[in-house]
């Protein structure tokens, strides 16, 4: 897909002034105990405008916020200059040293990639996590297929090209079992969330580096 989509279309359409103090679905609050146990360095991967970065910064984490969109990162930096930002492409080697982070967090941001890219990304996330580090996040669910069926074609199993040119992966349990086969599962559950005022099926996951 054309990666300028994120900067030129998505974050033009979805930029909102209230974003940082308005997490539509604060699903992460139920994992408070895990955050407390792993307090330290946290990478918000695919951070967008940074409402979760702010949440973690306010909780005392040393947050690094990373995204492909300069527009989103500029917005975040202007609102929260204390948070360091990194522009990166998740389909490339991540620009961090081995064992840099206690937590990698990715809210609805790792489901845009092919099987090979997803495998490489999850391997990179493992590399940059400390030995007992946690990867926590959320992903689109295959239950959402009914919403894109009429406007997409299949690229590979579970991975679709939408009419607008955006590629999207819809995760099912088998994909989690495959991609995270070398991790320790702490939590994996399917829920309904709200995103931009619309209902959305997603998975919540918490994995520990094994
Ligand atoms: C659905 S948004 C989620 C943003 C944020 N995590 C949130 O919850 O509001 C997906 C984010 O992933 C970023 N993204 C998409 N592809 C990327 C890539 N290849 N590398 C880095 N970031 C990417 C987009 O710019 C966007 O900010």
CSV table of C-alpha atoms and ligand atoms in Angstrom, one decimal:
chain,number,residue,atom,x,y,z
A,1,UNK,CA,0.0,0.0,0.0
A,2,UNK,CA,1.0,3.6,-0.4
A,3,UNK,CA,2.3,4.5,3.0
A,4,UNK,CA,1.7,8.3,2.5
A,5,UNK,CA,-1.9,7.3,3.2
A,6,UNK,CA,-1.3,7.6,7.0
A,7,UNK,CA,0.1,11.1,6.8
A,8,UNK,CA,-1.9,12.5,3.9
A,9,UNK,CA,-5.3,10.9,4.4
A,10,UNK,CA,-5.8,9.1,7.7
A,11,UNK,CA,-4.4,11.7,10.1
A,12,UNK,CA,-5.9,14.6,8.1
A,13,UNK,CA,-9.3,13.0,8.5
A,14,UNK,CA,-8.9,11.9,12.2
A,15,UNK,CA,-6.9,14.6,13.8
A,16,UNK,CA,-9.0,16.0,16.7
A,17,UNK,CA,-8.1,18.5,19.3
A,18,UNK,CA,-9.5,16.5,22.2
A,19,UNK,CA,-7.8,13.3,21.3
A,20,UNK,CA,-5.1,13.4,24.0
A,21,UNK,CA,-7.4,13.6,26.9
A,22,UNK,CA,-10.2,11.5,25.4
A,23,UNK,CA,-9.4,7.8,25.1
A,24,UNK,CA,-12.6,6.4,23.6
A,25,UNK,CA,-12.1,3.0,25.1
A,26,UNK,CA,-9.6,2.9,28.1
A,27,UNK,CA,-9.4,-0.9,27.9
A,28,UNK,CA,-5.8,-0.8,29.1
A,29,UNK,CA,-7.0,0.2,32.6
A,30,UNK,CA,-7.7,-3.4,33.5
A,31,UNK,CA,-4.0,-4.2,33.0
A,32,UNK,CA,-2.9,-1.7,35.7
A,33,UNK,CA,-1.2,-4.4,37.7
A,34,UNK,CA,0.9,-5.4,34.8
A,35,UNK,CA,1.9,-1.8,34.1
A,36,UNK,CA,2.8,-1.3,37.7
A,37,UNK,CA,5.0,-4.5,37.7
A,38,UNK,CA,6.8,-3.4,34.6
A,39,UNK,CA,7.2,0.4,35.2
A,40,UNK,CA,10.1,1.8,33.3
A,41,UNK,CA,10.6,2.4,29.6
A,42,UNK,CA,7.7,2.0,27.2
A,43,UNK,CA,7.5,2.2,23.4
A,44,UNK,CA,4.1,3.3,22.0
A,45,UNK,CA,4.4,1.7,18.5
A,46,UNK,CA,2.1,3.2,15.9
A,47,UNK,CA,1.2,5.9,18.5
A,48,UNK,CA,-0.8,8.2,16.2
A,49,UNK,CA,-1.5,11.5,18.0
A,50,UNK,CA,-0.5,9.9,21.3
A,51,UNK,CA,-3.5,9.6,23.6
A,52,UNK,CA,-2.1,6.4,25.0
A,53,UNK,CA,1.4,7.9,25.1
A,54,UNK,CA,0.0,10.6,27.4
A,55,UNK,CA,-1.8,8.0,29.5
A,56,UNK,CA,1.5,6.1,30.1
A,57,UNK,CA,3.6,9.3,30.5
A,58,UNK,CA,1.1,10.5,33.2
A,59,UNK,CA,1.6,7.1,34.9
A,60,UNK,CA,5.3,7.8,35.2
A,61,UNK,CA,6.6,5.7,32.3
A,62,UNK,CA,9.6,6.9,30.2
A,63,UNK,CA,7.7,6.9,26.9
A,64,UNK,CA,9.0,6.8,23.4
A,65,UNK,CA,6.3,7.4,20.8
A,66,UNK,CA,6.8,6.0,17.2
A,67,UNK,CA,4.8,6.3,14.1
A,68,UNK,CA,5.2,6.6,10.3
A,69,UNK,CA,3.1,9.8,10.2
A,70,UNK,CA,5.1,13.0,10.6
A,71,UNK,CA,1.8,14.8,11.0
A,72,UNK,CA,0.7,12.7,13.9
A,73,UNK,CA,4.1,13.0,15.6
A,74,UNK,CA,4.3,16.7,15.1
A,75,UNK,CA,0.9,17.0,16.8
A,76,UNK,CA,2.0,14.8,19.7
A,77,UNK,CA,5.3,16.8,20.1
A,78,UNK,CA,3.5,20.1,20.2
A,79,UNK,CA,1.2,18.9,22.9
A,80,UNK,CA,3.7,16.8,24.9
A,81,UNK,CA,7.2,18.0,24.3
A,82,UNK,CA,8.4,15.8,27.2
A,83,UNK,CA,7.8,12.6,25.2
A,84,UNK,CA,10.4,11.6,22.7
A,85,UNK,CA,9.2,10.8,19.2
A,86,UNK,CA,10.7,8.6,16.5
A,87,UNK,CA,9.5,8.4,12.9
A,88,UNK,CA,9.8,4.8,11.8
A,89,UNK,CA,8.3,2.2,9.5
A,90,UNK,CA,7.3,-1.0,11.3
A,91,UNK,CA,8.1,-3.0,8.2
A,92,UNK,CA,11.8,-2.1,8.6
A,93,UNK,CA,14.3,-2.9,11.3
A,94,UNK,CA,13.2,-0.9,14.4
A,95,UNK,CA,15.8,1.8,15.3
A,96,UNK,CA,16.3,0.7,18.9
A,97,UNK,CA,19.0,-1.3,20.7
A,98,UNK,CA,18.3,-4.8,21.9
A,99,UNK,CA,16.5,-5.0,25.3
A,100,UNK,CA,15.6,-1.3,25.3
A,101,UNK,CA,12.0,-1.4,26.7
A,102,UNK,CA,10.1,-2.9,29.6
A,103,UNK,CA,6.9,-2.6,27.6
A,104,UNK,CA,6.0,-2.3,23.9
A,105,UNK,CA,2.4,-1.1,23.5
A,106,UNK,CA,0.6,-1.1,20.1
A,107,UNK,CA,-3.1,-0.1,20.0
A,108,UNK,CA,-4.7,-1.1,16.7
A,109,UNK,CA,-1.4,-0.6,14.8
A,110,UNK,CA,0.2,-3.9,13.9
A,111,UNK,CA,-2.6,-5.2,11.6
A,112,UNK,CA,-1.6,-3.6,8.4
A,113,UNK,CA,1.1,-6.0,7.3
A,114,UNK,CA,1.7,-9.2,5.3
A,115,UNK,CA,2.5,-12.5,7.0
A,116,UNK,CA,6.2,-12.1,6.4
A,117,UNK,CA,6.2,-8.4,7.6
A,118,UNK,CA,4.1,-9.3,10.7
A,119,UNK,CA,6.5,-12.1,11.6
A,120,UNK,CA,9.5,-9.9,11.2
A,121,UNK,CA,7.9,-7.1,13.2
A,122,UNK,CA,7.0,-9.4,16.1
A,123,UNK,CA,10.6,-10.7,16.0
A,124,UNK,CA,11.9,-7.1,16.2
A,125,UNK,CA,9.6,-6.3,19.1
A,126,UNK,CA,11.0,-9.3,20.9
A,127,UNK,CA,14.5,-8.1,20.2
A,128,UNK,CA,14.0,-4.6,21.7
A,129,UNK,CA,12.1,-5.9,24.8
A,130,UNK,CA,14.0,-6.5,28.0
A,131,UNK,CA,14.2,-10.2,29.1
A,132,UNK,CA,11.0,-10.2,31.1
A,133,UNK,CA,9.4,-7.5,28.9
A,134,UNK,CA,5.7,-7.3,27.9
A,135,UNK,CA,4.1,-6.7,24.6
A,136,UNK,CA,0.5,-5.4,25.0
A,137,UNK,CA,-1.9,-4.2,22.4
A,138,UNK,CA,-4.9,-4.6,20.3
A,139,UNK,CA,-5.7,-5.8,16.7
A,140,UNK,CA,-8.6,-6.0,14.3
A,141,UNK,CA,-10.6,-9.2,14.6
A,142,UNK,CA,-11.7,-11.5,11.8
A,143,UNK,CA,-15.2,-10.9,13.1
A,144,UNK,CA,-15.0,-7.5,11.3
A,145,UNK,CA,-14.8,-9.2,7.9
A,146,UNK,CA,-18.5,-8.6,7.3
A,147,UNK,CA,-17.7,-4.9,7.3
A,148,UNK,CA,-15.0,-5.0,4.6
A,149,UNK,CA,-16.1,-8.0,2.6
A,150,UNK,CA,-17.9,-5.9,-0.1
A,151,UNK,CA,-15.0,-3.4,-0.5
A,152,UNK,CA,-11.9,-5.6,-0.4
A,153,UNK,CA,-10.0,-8.4,-2.1
A,154,UNK,CA,-7.9,-11.1,-0.5
A,155,UNK,CA,-4.1,-10.6,-0.7
A,156,UNK,CA,-3.2,-13.6,1.4
A,157,UNK,CA,-5.0,-15.6,4.2
A,158,UNK,CA,-6.4,-13.1,6.7
A,159,UNK,CA,-4.9,-10.1,4.8
A,160,UNK,CA,-7.0,-7.8,2.6
A,161,UNK,CA,-6.7,-4.9,0.2
A,162,UNK,CA,-9.5,-2.4,0.7
A,163,UNK,CA,-10.8,-0.3,-2.2
A,164,UNK,CA,-9.2,2.8,-1.0
A,165,UNK,CA,-5.8,1.1,-1.3
A,166,UNK,CA,-5.2,0.3,2.4
A,167,UNK,CA,-4.2,-3.2,3.4
A,168,UNK,CA,-5.5,-4.7,6.6
A,169,UNK,CA,-5.0,-7.9,8.5
A,170,UNK,CA,-7.9,-9.4,10.5
A,171,UNK,CA,-6.6,-11.6,13.2
A,172,UNK,CA,-8.1,-14.9,14.4
A,173,UNK,CA,-7.0,-17.1,17.2
A,174,UNK,CA,-4.9,-19.3,14.9
A,175,UNK,CA,-2.9,-16.3,13.7
A,176,UNK,CA,-2.1,-15.3,17.3
A,177,UNK,CA,-1.0,-18.9,18.0
A,178,UNK,CA,1.2,-18.8,14.9
A,179,UNK,CA,2.8,-15.3,15.2
A,180,UNK,CA,3.3,-15.6,19.0
A,181,UNK,CA,4.4,-19.2,19.1
A,182,UNK,CA,7.6,-18.2,20.8
A,183,UNK,CA,6.0,-16.0,23.5
A,184,UNK,CA,4.2,-16.6,26.7
A,185,UNK,CA,0.5,-15.7,26.5
A,186,UNK,CA,-0.8,-13.7,29.5
A,187,UNK,CA,-4.1,-12.6,28.0
A,188,UNK,CA,-5.8,-13.0,24.7
A,189,UNK,CA,-9.5,-12.0,24.4
A,190,UNK,CA,-11.9,-10.7,21.8
A,191,UNK,CA,-14.0,-7.7,22.6
A,192,UNK,CA,-16.1,-5.0,21.1
A,193,UNK,CA,-14.6,-1.5,21.3
A,194,UNK,CA,-15.5,2.0,20.1
A,195,UNK,CA,-13.3,3.7,17.6
A,196,UNK,CA,-14.2,7.1,16.1
A,197,UNK,CA,-17.7,6.7,17.5
A,198,UNK,CA,-18.2,3.3,15.8
A,199,UNK,CA,-18.4,-0.2,17.2
A,200,UNK,CA,-15.4,-2.4,16.3
A,201,UNK,CA,-14.4,-6.0,17.0
A,202,UNK,CA,-10.9,-6.3,18.3
A,203,UNK,CA,-8.5,-8.6,20.2
A,204,UNK,CA,-6.7,-7.5,23.3
A,205,UNK,CA,-3.4,-9.3,23.9
A,206,UNK,CA,-0.7,-9.4,26.5
A,207,UNK,CA,2.4,-11.5,25.8
A,208,UNK,CA,5.6,-11.9,27.8
A,209,UNK,CA,8.9,-12.4,26.1
A,210,UNK,CA,9.9,-16.0,26.6
B,1,LIG,C1,-5.4,2.9,13.6
B,1,LIG,S1,-4.1,4.0,13.9
B,1,LIG,C2,-3.9,3.8,15.7
B,1,LIG,C3,-3.1,4.9,16.3
B,1,LIG,C4,-3.0,4.9,17.8
B,1,LIG,N1,-2.3,3.7,18.3
B,1,LIG,C5,-4.3,5.0,18.5
B,1,LIG,O1,-4.7,4.1,19.2
B,1,LIG,O2,-5.0,6.1,18.3
B,1,LIG,C6,-2.7,3.1,13.2
B,1,LIG,C7,-1.4,3.9,13.4
B,1,LIG,O3,-0.3,3.1,12.8
B,1,LIG,C8,0.5,3.9,12.1
B,1,LIG,N2,1.2,3.1,11.1
B,1,LIG,C9,0.6,2.5,10.0
B,1,LIG,N3,1.5,1.8,9.3
B,1,LIG,C10,2.7,2.1,9.9
B,1,LIG,C11,4.1,1.6,9.6
B,1,LIG,N4,4.4,0.9,8.6
B,1,LIG,N5,5.0,2.0,10.5
B,1,LIG,C12,4.7,2.8,11.6
B,1,LIG,N6,3.5,3.3,11.9
B,1,LIG,C13,2.5,2.9,11.0
B,1,LIG,C14,-0.4,5.0,11.5
B,1,LIG,O4,0.2,6.2,11.1
B,1,LIG,C15,-1.4,5.2,12.6
B,1,LIG,O5,-1.0,6.2,13.5
